[in-house]
Coordinates of C-alpha atoms in Angstrom, one line a residue:
M1 CA -13.9 -15.3 -15.6
A2 CA -9.8 -16.2 -15.8
T3 CA -8.7 -14.8 -19.3
Q4 CA -5.8 -16.6 -21.3
K5 CA -3.0 -14.6 -23.0
M6 CA 0.6 -14.9 -24.2
L7 CA 3.9 -13.2 -22.6
K8 CA 6.8 -12.9 -24.4
F9 CA 10.4 -13.2 -22.4
V10 CA 13.2 -11.5 -24.9
S11 CA 16.2 -11.9 -22.4
L12 CA 20.0 -12.6 -23.8
G13 CA 18.5 -13.5 -26.6
K14 CA 16.2 -15.9 -25.5
E15 CA 12.6 -15.7 -26.2
M16 CA 10.4 -17.9 -24.6
P17 CA 6.5 -17.5 -24.9
V18 CA 4.3 -18.4 -22.2
K19 CA 0.7 -19.0 -21.6
R20 CA -0.5 -17.9 -18.8
E21 CA -3.2 -16.7 -16.4
A22 CA -4.6 -14.4 -15.4
S23 CA -5.4 -15.5 -11.9
D24 CA -1.4 -16.7 -12.1
R25 CA -0.2 -13.4 -12.5
N26 CA 2.8 -12.9 -10.0
Q27 CA 3.4 -16.6 -9.4
D28 CA 4.0 -16.8 -13.3
F29 CA 5.9 -13.9 -13.2
D30 CA 8.4 -15.2 -11.2
E31 CA 9.2 -18.6 -12.3
I32 CA 10.0 -16.9 -16.0
Y33 CA 12.2 -14.0 -14.5
R34 CA 13.5 -15.9 -11.7
E35 CA 16.8 -17.9 -13.9
F36 CA 17.2 -15.1 -15.4
A37 CA 16.8 -13.3 -12.3
A38 CA 20.1 -12.0 -11.3
E39 CA 20.8 -11.2 -15.2
K40 CA 17.9 -8.7 -15.2
A41 CA 18.6 -7.0 -13.0
A42 CA 22.0 -6.9 -13.7
E43 CA 20.8 -5.7 -17.5
Q44 CA 18.0 -2.5 -16.2
A45 CA 20.5 -1.5 -13.3
S46 CA 23.1 -1.1 -16.4
R47 CA 20.3 1.2 -18.1
C48 CA 21.2 4.5 -15.6
S49 CA 22.5 7.4 -17.3
Q50 CA 24.0 7.7 -13.8
C51 CA 23.1 11.4 -13.9
G52 CA 23.5 15.1 -12.7
V53 CA 20.0 15.4 -11.1
P54 CA 18.8 12.5 -10.2
Y55 CA 15.6 12.7 -10.9
C56 CA 14.6 10.0 -9.5
Q57 CA 15.5 10.2 -6.0
A58 CA 14.3 13.6 -6.0
H59 CA 10.9 12.0 -6.5
C60 CA 10.9 8.8 -4.5
P61 CA 9.3 10.0 -0.9
L62 CA 12.3 8.2 1.0
H63 CA 14.2 10.1 -1.3
N64 CA 16.5 6.3 -1.6
N65 CA 19.7 7.1 -3.5
I66 CA 18.6 4.9 -6.6
P67 CA 21.5 6.2 -8.6
D68 CA 24.7 4.4 -6.1
W69 CA 21.9 0.9 -5.5
L70 CA 21.2 0.2 -9.3
R71 CA 24.9 1.3 -9.8
L72 CA 26.0 -1.2 -7.3
T73 CA 24.3 -3.8 -8.7
A74 CA 25.6 -4.0 -12.1
E75 CA 29.1 -4.5 -11.4
G76 CA 26.8 -7.6 -8.6
R77 CA 27.5 -6.2 -5.8
L78 CA 24.2 -7.2 -4.1
K79 CA 25.0 -7.3 -1.0
E80 CA 26.4 -2.9 -1.3
A81 CA 23.8 -2.2 -2.7
W82 CA 20.7 -3.7 0.1
E83 CA 23.0 -2.2 2.3
I84 CA 22.5 0.8 0.6
S85 CA 19.1 0.4 -0.4
Q86 CA 17.5 -0.2 3.2
A87 CA 19.2 2.3 4.6
T88 CA 16.9 4.9 4.1
N89 CA 14.1 2.5 3.8
S90 CA 12.7 0.1 6.5
F91 CA 11.0 -2.3 4.3
P92 CA 12.6 -1.7 0.2
E93 CA 10.1 -5.3 -0.8
I94 CA 7.9 -4.5 0.6
C95 CA 8.1 -0.5 -1.8
G96 CA 9.5 -2.3 -4.6
R97 CA 6.2 -4.9 -4.6
I98 CA 3.2 -2.1 -4.4
C99 CA 5.0 2.1 -4.9
P100 CA 3.5 3.4 -8.2
Q101 CA 6.9 3.8 -9.1
D102 CA 5.1 5.3 -12.6
R103 CA 4.5 8.1 -10.9
L104 CA 7.2 8.1 -8.5
C105 CA 10.9 7.2 -9.6
E106 CA 10.3 5.5 -12.3
G107 CA 8.0 8.3 -14.1
N108 CA 11.2 11.0 -14.1
C109 CA 13.0 8.6 -14.7
V110 CA 15.7 10.6 -18.0
I111 CA 15.5 7.5 -19.6
E112 CA 11.8 7.1 -19.4
Q113 CA 12.0 11.1 -20.1
S114 CA 13.8 10.9 -23.7
G115 CA 11.2 7.8 -24.6
H116 CA 13.7 5.3 -24.6
G117 CA 11.4 4.0 -21.8
T118 CA 12.9 4.0 -17.9
V119 CA 15.1 1.8 -16.5
T120 CA 13.2 -0.7 -14.1
I121 CA 14.1 0.0 -10.5
G122 CA 10.8 -1.3 -8.3
S123 CA 12.0 -4.8 -9.7
V124 CA 15.6 -4.0 -9.1
E125 CA 14.9 -3.0 -5.4
K126 CA 12.5 -6.0 -4.9
Y127 CA 16.0 -8.6 -7.1
I128 CA 17.6 -6.8 -4.5
T129 CA 16.0 -7.8 -1.2
D130 CA 14.5 -11.2 -2.2
T131 CA 18.3 -11.3 -3.1
A132 CA 19.4 -10.4 1.0
W133 CA 16.4 -12.2 2.2
E134 CA 18.0 -15.4 1.1
E135 CA 21.7 -14.6 1.6
G136 CA 21.0 -14.7 5.0
W137 CA 21.7 -10.6 5.5
V138 CA 18.7 -9.4 7.2
Q139 CA 19.1 -10.0 10.2
P140 CA 17.1 -8.7 13.4
V141 CA 18.0 -5.4 14.8
T142 CA 20.2 -5.5 17.5
P143 CA 20.9 -2.4 18.9
H144 CA 24.4 -0.8 20.7
S145 CA 22.5 -0.5 24.1
E146 CA 19.2 -0.5 25.5
R147 CA 18.0 2.1 26.7
P148 CA 14.3 3.2 29.7
E149 CA 12.0 4.3 27.4
S150 CA 9.6 2.9 25.8
V151 CA 7.0 4.3 22.7
G152 CA 3.5 2.7 22.7
I153 CA 2.8 2.1 18.9
I154 CA -0.8 2.4 18.1
G155 CA -1.5 0.6 14.5
A156 CA 0.8 -2.3 12.9
G157 CA 0.6 -0.1 9.8
P158 CA 3.3 0.0 7.6
G159 CA 4.5 3.8 9.6
G160 CA 3.6 2.2 12.9
L161 CA 5.9 -1.4 11.5
A162 CA 9.2 1.9 10.3
A163 CA 8.7 3.7 13.3
A164 CA 8.8 0.5 15.7
E165 CA 12.2 -1.8 13.4
R166 CA 14.3 2.5 13.6
L167 CA 13.1 2.6 17.7
R168 CA 14.1 -0.6 18.2
R169 CA 17.4 0.4 15.8
A170 CA 18.1 3.1 19.1
G171 CA 16.9 0.6 21.9
V172 CA 13.8 1.5 22.7
Q173 CA 11.6 -0.4 24.3
V174 CA 8.7 -0.6 21.9
T175 CA 4.5 -2.3 21.5
V176 CA 2.2 -1.5 18.9
Y177 CA -0.8 -1.5 20.0
D178 CA -3.1 -3.5 16.8
R179 CA -7.0 -4.3 16.6
Y180 CA -6.7 -6.6 14.5
D181 CA -5.2 -11.1 14.7
R182 CA -2.2 -9.9 12.9
A183 CA 0.2 -7.0 13.0
G184 CA 0.9 -5.2 9.1
G185 CA -2.1 -3.1 8.3
L186 CA -3.7 -2.6 4.9
L187 CA -0.3 -4.7 3.9
T188 CA -1.6 -7.5 4.9
Y189 CA -5.4 -7.6 5.2
G190 CA -5.8 -4.6 2.4
I191 CA -3.3 -5.5 -0.6
P192 CA -4.0 -8.2 -2.0
G193 CA -2.0 -11.1 -2.0
F194 CA -1.2 -11.8 -5.6
K195 CA 0.3 -8.2 -5.3
L196 CA 1.6 -8.2 -2.5
E197 CA 2.5 -11.7 -1.1
K198 CA 1.8 -12.2 2.8
P199 CA 4.7 -13.7 3.8
V200 CA 6.8 -10.9 2.4
V201 CA 4.8 -9.2 5.2
M202 CA 4.7 -11.9 7.5
R203 CA 8.6 -12.2 8.1
R204 CA 9.0 -8.6 9.0
V205 CA 6.6 -8.8 12.0
E206 CA 8.5 -11.6 12.9
Q207 CA 12.0 -9.6 12.3
L208 CA 10.5 -6.7 14.5
E209 CA 9.2 -9.9 16.9
A210 CA 12.9 -11.1 16.9
S211 CA 14.6 -7.3 18.0
G212 CA 12.4 -7.4 20.5
V213 CA 9.1 -5.3 19.5
T214 CA 6.1 -7.0 21.8
F215 CA 2.7 -6.8 19.7
V216 CA -0.6 -6.7 21.6
L217 CA -2.9 -8.5 18.4
N218 CA -6.8 -8.2 18.7
C219 CA -6.8 -4.7 21.1
T220 CA -9.2 -1.9 19.8
V221 CA -8.4 1.3 21.5
G222 CA -11.2 2.8 23.2
V223 CA -12.5 -0.6 23.6
D224 CA -10.1 -3.3 25.2
L225 CA -7.5 -0.5 26.9
S226 CA -7.8 3.3 26.6
F227 CA -5.2 5.7 25.1
D228 CA -4.6 7.1 29.2
E229 CA -4.6 3.6 29.1
I230 CA -1.3 3.0 27.0
R231 CA -0.7 6.9 27.4
A232 CA 0.2 6.1 31.4
R233 CA 2.2 2.9 30.3
H234 CA 4.9 4.9 27.9
N235 CA 7.0 7.6 27.5
A236 CA 6.1 9.1 24.0
V237 CA 2.7 7.3 22.2
L238 CA 2.7 6.9 18.6
I239 CA -0.5 6.2 16.4
A240 CA -0.3 5.0 13.4
T241 CA -3.9 3.9 12.9
G242 CA -3.7 4.4 9.1
V243 CA -7.8 5.3 7.7
Y244 CA -10.1 2.1 8.1
K245 CA -13.8 4.5 7.5
I246 CA -14.9 3.9 4.1
R247 CA -17.3 6.6 2.5
E248 CA -19.7 4.7 1.2
I249 CA -22.9 6.2 -1.3
E250 CA -25.4 7.5 -0.5
A251 CA -28.5 6.8 -2.8
P252 CA -31.4 4.2 -3.2
G253 CA -31.1 0.9 -2.9
S254 CA -27.8 1.0 -1.3
G255 CA -29.2 -0.7 1.9
A256 CA -29.6 -4.1 -0.9
S257 CA -27.4 -6.8 -0.4
G258 CA -25.5 -8.0 -2.2
I259 CA -23.9 -4.0 -2.3
V260 CA -20.4 -4.5 -0.2
R261 CA -16.7 -2.3 1.5
A262 CA -14.3 -2.5 -0.5
L263 CA -11.7 -3.5 2.9
D264 CA -14.6 -5.6 3.0
Y265 CA -14.1 -7.7 0.3
L266 CA -10.6 -7.1 0.6
T267 CA -9.8 -8.5 4.0
V268 CA -11.8 -11.7 3.5
S269 CA -10.2 -12.1 0.0
N270 CA -6.6 -11.1 2.1
R271 CA -8.1 -14.0 5.1
L272 CA -8.5 -16.7 2.7
S273 CA -4.8 -16.9 1.5
F274 CA -3.8 -17.7 5.4
G275 CA -6.0 -20.4 5.4
D276 CA -8.6 -19.2 7.7
S277 CA -12.5 -19.7 7.5
V278 CA -14.4 -17.0 6.6
P279 CA -17.8 -17.4 6.8
E280 CA -18.6 -14.6 4.3
Y281 CA -17.1 -16.4 1.5
E282 CA -18.6 -19.5 2.2
D283 CA -22.6 -18.2 2.1
G284 CA -21.2 -16.8 -0.9
S285 CA -21.9 -12.5 0.3
L286 CA -18.4 -11.5 0.1
N287 CA -17.5 -14.3 -3.4
A288 CA -17.0 -13.2 -6.4
A289 CA -17.5 -16.2 -7.9
G290 CA -19.8 -17.1 -10.9
K291 CA -21.0 -13.5 -10.3
R292 CA -21.7 -10.3 -12.5
V293 CA -19.8 -7.6 -10.3
V294 CA -19.2 -4.0 -10.2
V295 CA -16.6 -1.8 -9.5
I296 CA -17.2 1.3 -8.0
G297 CA -13.8 3.7 -7.6
G298 CA -10.7 5.0 -9.3
G299 CA -7.4 4.5 -6.9
D300 CA -5.9 1.9 -6.4
T301 CA -8.1 0.0 -4.1
A302 CA -10.7 -0.2 -6.9
M303 CA -8.0 -2.1 -8.9
D304 CA -7.3 -4.5 -5.7
C305 CA -11.0 -5.1 -6.5
V306 CA -11.6 -5.8 -9.8
R307 CA -8.3 -7.4 -9.8
T308 CA -9.6 -10.0 -6.7
A309 CA -12.6 -10.6 -8.3
I310 CA -11.3 -12.0 -11.7
R311 CA -9.2 -14.5 -10.0
Q312 CA -12.2 -15.9 -8.2
G313 CA -14.2 -16.1 -11.2
A314 CA -16.8 -13.7 -11.4
T315 CA -18.1 -13.5 -15.2
S316 CA -18.0 -10.6 -15.9
V317 CA -15.6 -7.2 -14.2
K318 CA -16.8 -3.9 -14.7
C319 CA -15.5 0.0 -13.7
L320 CA -17.4 2.5 -12.9
Y321 CA -15.3 5.6 -13.0
R322 CA -17.2 8.6 -12.9
R323 CA -13.9 10.8 -14.5
D324 CA -11.7 9.8 -17.8
R325 CA -8.9 7.7 -17.8
A326 CA -7.4 10.5 -17.9
N327 CA -8.4 11.8 -15.0
M328 CA -8.0 8.6 -12.7
P329 CA -6.0 8.5 -9.5
G330 CA -5.0 5.3 -9.5
S331 CA -1.9 4.4 -11.1
Q332 CA -1.7 4.0 -15.2
R333 CA -0.1 0.2 -14.6
E334 CA -2.8 -1.4 -12.2
V335 CA -5.5 0.2 -14.7
Q336 CA -3.6 -1.8 -17.6
N337 CA -3.3 -4.8 -15.2
A338 CA -6.8 -5.1 -14.9
E339 CA -7.5 -4.1 -18.6
E340 CA -5.3 -7.3 -19.3
E341 CA -6.6 -9.8 -17.6
G342 CA -11.2 -9.2 -18.8
V343 CA -12.1 -6.0 -16.4
E344 CA -13.9 -3.8 -18.7
F345 CA -13.8 -0.4 -18.0
V346 CA -16.7 2.3 -17.9
W347 CA -15.1 5.8 -17.8
L348 CA -17.5 8.7 -17.3
A349 CA -19.9 7.1 -14.6
A350 CA -21.9 7.8 -11.8
P351 CA -23.6 5.9 -9.2
K352 CA -26.9 7.0 -9.3
G353 CA -28.9 4.1 -7.7
F354 CA -29.5 0.7 -7.7
S355 CA -31.9 -1.9 -8.4
G356 CA -33.0 -5.4 -7.0
G357 CA -35.3 -4.4 -4.2
L358 CA -33.6 -6.6 -1.4
S359 CA -30.9 -8.0 -3.2
V360 CA -28.5 -5.6 -5.7
E361 CA -29.6 -6.8 -9.2
G362 CA -28.0 -3.9 -11.1
V363 CA -26.2 -0.2 -10.7
M364 CA -28.0 2.6 -12.2
V365 CA -25.8 4.9 -14.3
Q366 CA -25.5 8.3 -14.5
K367 CA -23.3 9.5 -18.0
M368 CA -21.3 12.4 -17.5
R369 CA -19.2 14.7 -18.8
L370 CA -16.1 16.8 -17.4
G371 CA -16.8 20.4 -18.0
A372 CA -14.8 23.6 -16.2
P373 CA -11.5 23.4 -14.2
D374 CA -11.8 24.1 -11.5
A375 CA -8.9 26.0 -9.4
S376 CA -7.0 23.4 -9.5
G377 CA -7.4 22.9 -13.3
R378 CA -9.4 19.6 -12.3
Q379 CA -12.3 19.0 -14.7
S380 CA -15.4 18.3 -12.4
P381 CA -18.1 15.4 -13.5
E382 CA -21.6 17.0 -14.8
V383 CA -24.6 15.4 -14.8
I384 CA -25.7 14.5 -19.0
E385 CA -29.0 13.9 -18.4
G386 CA -31.5 11.8 -20.5
A387 CA -28.8 9.3 -20.4
D388 CA -29.0 6.9 -17.6
Y389 CA -29.7 3.4 -17.4
V390 CA -28.7 -0.3 -15.5
E391 CA -25.8 -2.0 -15.6
P392 CA -26.8 -5.8 -14.5
A393 CA -24.9 -6.9 -11.0
D394 CA -25.2 -9.5 -8.7
L395 CA -22.2 -8.4 -6.6
V396 CA -21.3 -4.2 -6.5
V397 CA -18.7 -3.0 -4.3
Q398 CA -17.7 0.5 -3.0
A399 CA -13.9 1.7 -3.6
L400 CA -15.0 5.2 -3.1
G401 CA -11.6 5.5 -0.9
F402 CA -11.0 6.0 3.1
E403 CA -12.3 8.6 5.6
P404 CA -11.0 8.9 9.4
E405 CA -12.0 7.6 12.6
A406 CA -13.2 10.2 15.1
L407 CA -10.4 9.4 17.2
P408 CA -11.0 12.2 19.8
K409 CA -14.5 10.3 20.3
L410 CA -13.9 7.0 19.7
W411 CA -11.6 7.3 22.5
G412 CA -12.1 10.0 24.9
V413 CA -9.8 12.1 24.7
D414 CA -10.9 16.1 23.6
A415 CA -6.9 17.1 24.0
L416 CA -6.0 15.4 20.4
T417 CA -6.7 18.9 17.9
V418 CA -8.3 17.5 14.0
T419 CA -8.2 19.2 10.8
R420 CA -11.6 20.1 9.6
W421 CA -11.2 17.3 7.2
G422 CA -11.3 14.3 10.6
T423 CA -7.0 13.8 9.9
I424 CA -5.2 13.7 13.4
K425 CA -2.8 18.0 13.6
A426 CA 0.9 16.7 13.9
D427 CA 4.0 18.4 13.4
F428 CA 5.2 18.4 9.5
R429 CA 8.9 18.2 11.1
T430 CA 8.8 16.5 14.4
H431 CA 5.2 14.6 13.5
A432 CA 4.5 15.7 17.5
T433 CA 0.1 16.0 17.9
T434 CA -0.8 18.7 20.5
I435 CA -1.2 16.3 22.7
P436 CA 2.7 16.7 24.8
G437 CA 4.7 12.6 24.0
V438 CA 1.8 12.4 21.9
Y439 CA 2.9 11.5 17.5
A440 CA 1.1 10.2 14.2
V441 CA 2.3 9.3 11.1
G442 CA 0.8 8.6 8.1
D443 CA -3.0 7.9 6.5
I444 CA -4.1 10.1 9.7
V445 CA -2.4 12.2 9.0
R446 CA -2.2 12.7 5.0
G447 CA -5.6 11.8 4.6
A448 CA -5.6 8.2 1.9
S449 CA -2.0 7.8 0.9
L450 CA 1.1 5.6 -0.2
V451 CA 2.1 3.1 2.0
V452 CA 5.9 4.5 1.5
W453 CA 4.5 7.9 3.1
A454 CA 3.9 6.0 5.6
I455 CA 7.3 4.5 6.0
R456 CA 9.5 8.0 5.4
D457 CA 7.1 9.4 8.4
G458 CA 6.9 6.4 11.1
R459 CA 11.1 6.8 10.5
E460 CA 10.8 10.5 10.7
A461 CA 8.7 10.8 14.1
A462 CA 10.7 8.1 16.2
D463 CA 13.1 9.6 14.7
A464 CA 12.0 12.5 16.4
I465 CA 11.1 10.7 19.6
I466 CA 14.5 9.8 19.5
G467 CA 15.6 13.5 19.5
S468 CA 13.3 14.4 22.4
F469 CA 14.8 11.3 25.2
L470 CA 17.9 12.4 24.3
H471 CA 17.1 16.1 25.2
S472 CA 15.5 14.9 28.3
S473 CA 18.7 12.8 29.9
G474 CA 21.1 15.4 28.5
A475 CA 22.6 13.1 26.0
V476 CA 22.8 16.3 23.4
A477 CA 24.8 18.5 25.7
A478 CA 27.3 15.5 26.3
E479 CA 27.5 15.1 22.7

C-alpha cells in the first residue's frame, strides 16, 4: 500500500504543489527542497531569538552550541557553522536526521513554546554537515602525533564509533570489533534507510578507516575471539555493544510462523538496500508485500517497522499499543509521519495470544483502559473484561523493546558487574567499569536509549581513557 499525498512547499513567496508516494517521502523531500536548501536554512536559522537562556542547548545531550551555529548559518558563514557544530558532535549529519528533536532541542525552543513554531534545528544541522561533505571540509582525522597506547572497542555502533573518532584525534591506536559484516550497528541495520540513508553512515565509517581505525568485522566476542584475548591486545577496552536481545511475547500461539522480531525484520530490509541477497525476504517470511501487518509496540522501533511495511507494499498496517497516544514512548513526529502514510494506530490494545495454528492468522487483542497513576505519575493499563477481539494478520512484528545480553556469562567474565536490569555498571562520569582498564558506554549501560546519548557517552569515555594514558605517562604532571 502506498498512499498518495499532496505536499505544498512555500518558500520565498513560491507555492509548489507536489504529488508524492509515501514510499519515497525522504527522496521527494530532498528533491523538493534541494533548490531552496540554502534559502530555507538561512530563513529558519534567522528565526532563532538568540535568547539569554538557550533551552535548546541545555536540552541537547551533547550541549551543542546551537544558537551560535544558527547565527552563522543565517549570515551565510556555513564553514564556521559546521566547525562549531562538529566540535561537540562526532556525527552531526546523523543526529540531524534521526534525533527526536521534538523531545529535545526543538521541543524546548523558546519560539516553539511561545506558539510561533520551532526553529527546525535538526534540518539546519543536517544541511550544514551535508554541505561540509559536499565542499570537502570533512577530512580524515590527522592527530598531531601518534601515541603508543591502543584501545579495543567492542561494538561498532554510535557509541563505539564516537569514541574511536575522539581517540584517534589524540593519536591513540584503535581497533573496533563487531559481530556484523558492516560497521555502524543500529545505524546500519536497525534504522531504515528512509530515515538514515546508508551512504551517510558508510562514509563516516570510511572516514574513520582513513583516519587509522582498524575494523575487525564478523567477529563475535566469546565465540571468534575471547574477551580476555582482546584485553591482552590493548591498553584499555571499551564495551559499546548496545542491547540486542528483544523482548518477546509469551502467549498462546506465539510460536507460529509469521510472528517475527523487529530487529530481524528491519535488518533484512536494510540489507536489501545494500544490494544483499536475503533469502528470508525472497521467500516472504520477512517481507510485508501483500500482507496484513500488525506491529506490536509504541516506541521508535515500532514506528520504523510500520513505515517499512508500508514501503514493502503491505495491504494494511496496524500498530497496537497498550496505552494511549499521549503516553506513547516514541516520537510524536514519527507517529504523525506513519499516519500520513496510511498506518492505523489501535490505542489501548494489548496482545493476549495469536490465532491460526502453524501460521499466524490473527492477534487476539485485549482492550485496555488507563488506571490510577503510579508513583512516577504514569498510568498503568488495565484489562477491560469481555472486550477481546481478533485483529486479522498475516505478519506480526514484535517491537516491544530491547534488553541487554548476559555479557558476563557469554564472555566468561565474572568480574564484570551488572545491574539488576542486566546492564553494565559503570561510572557515570568516566564510564569505567568494575574491571580496571575496561569502560562501557551507550545502551549496554543505559538500557535502550537514543543515539545522541551513545555519542555523548563515547566521547566522554574516550576523554577519560586519554586522561588515564596521560596520567600514567606523566604527561599530566609535565603540563
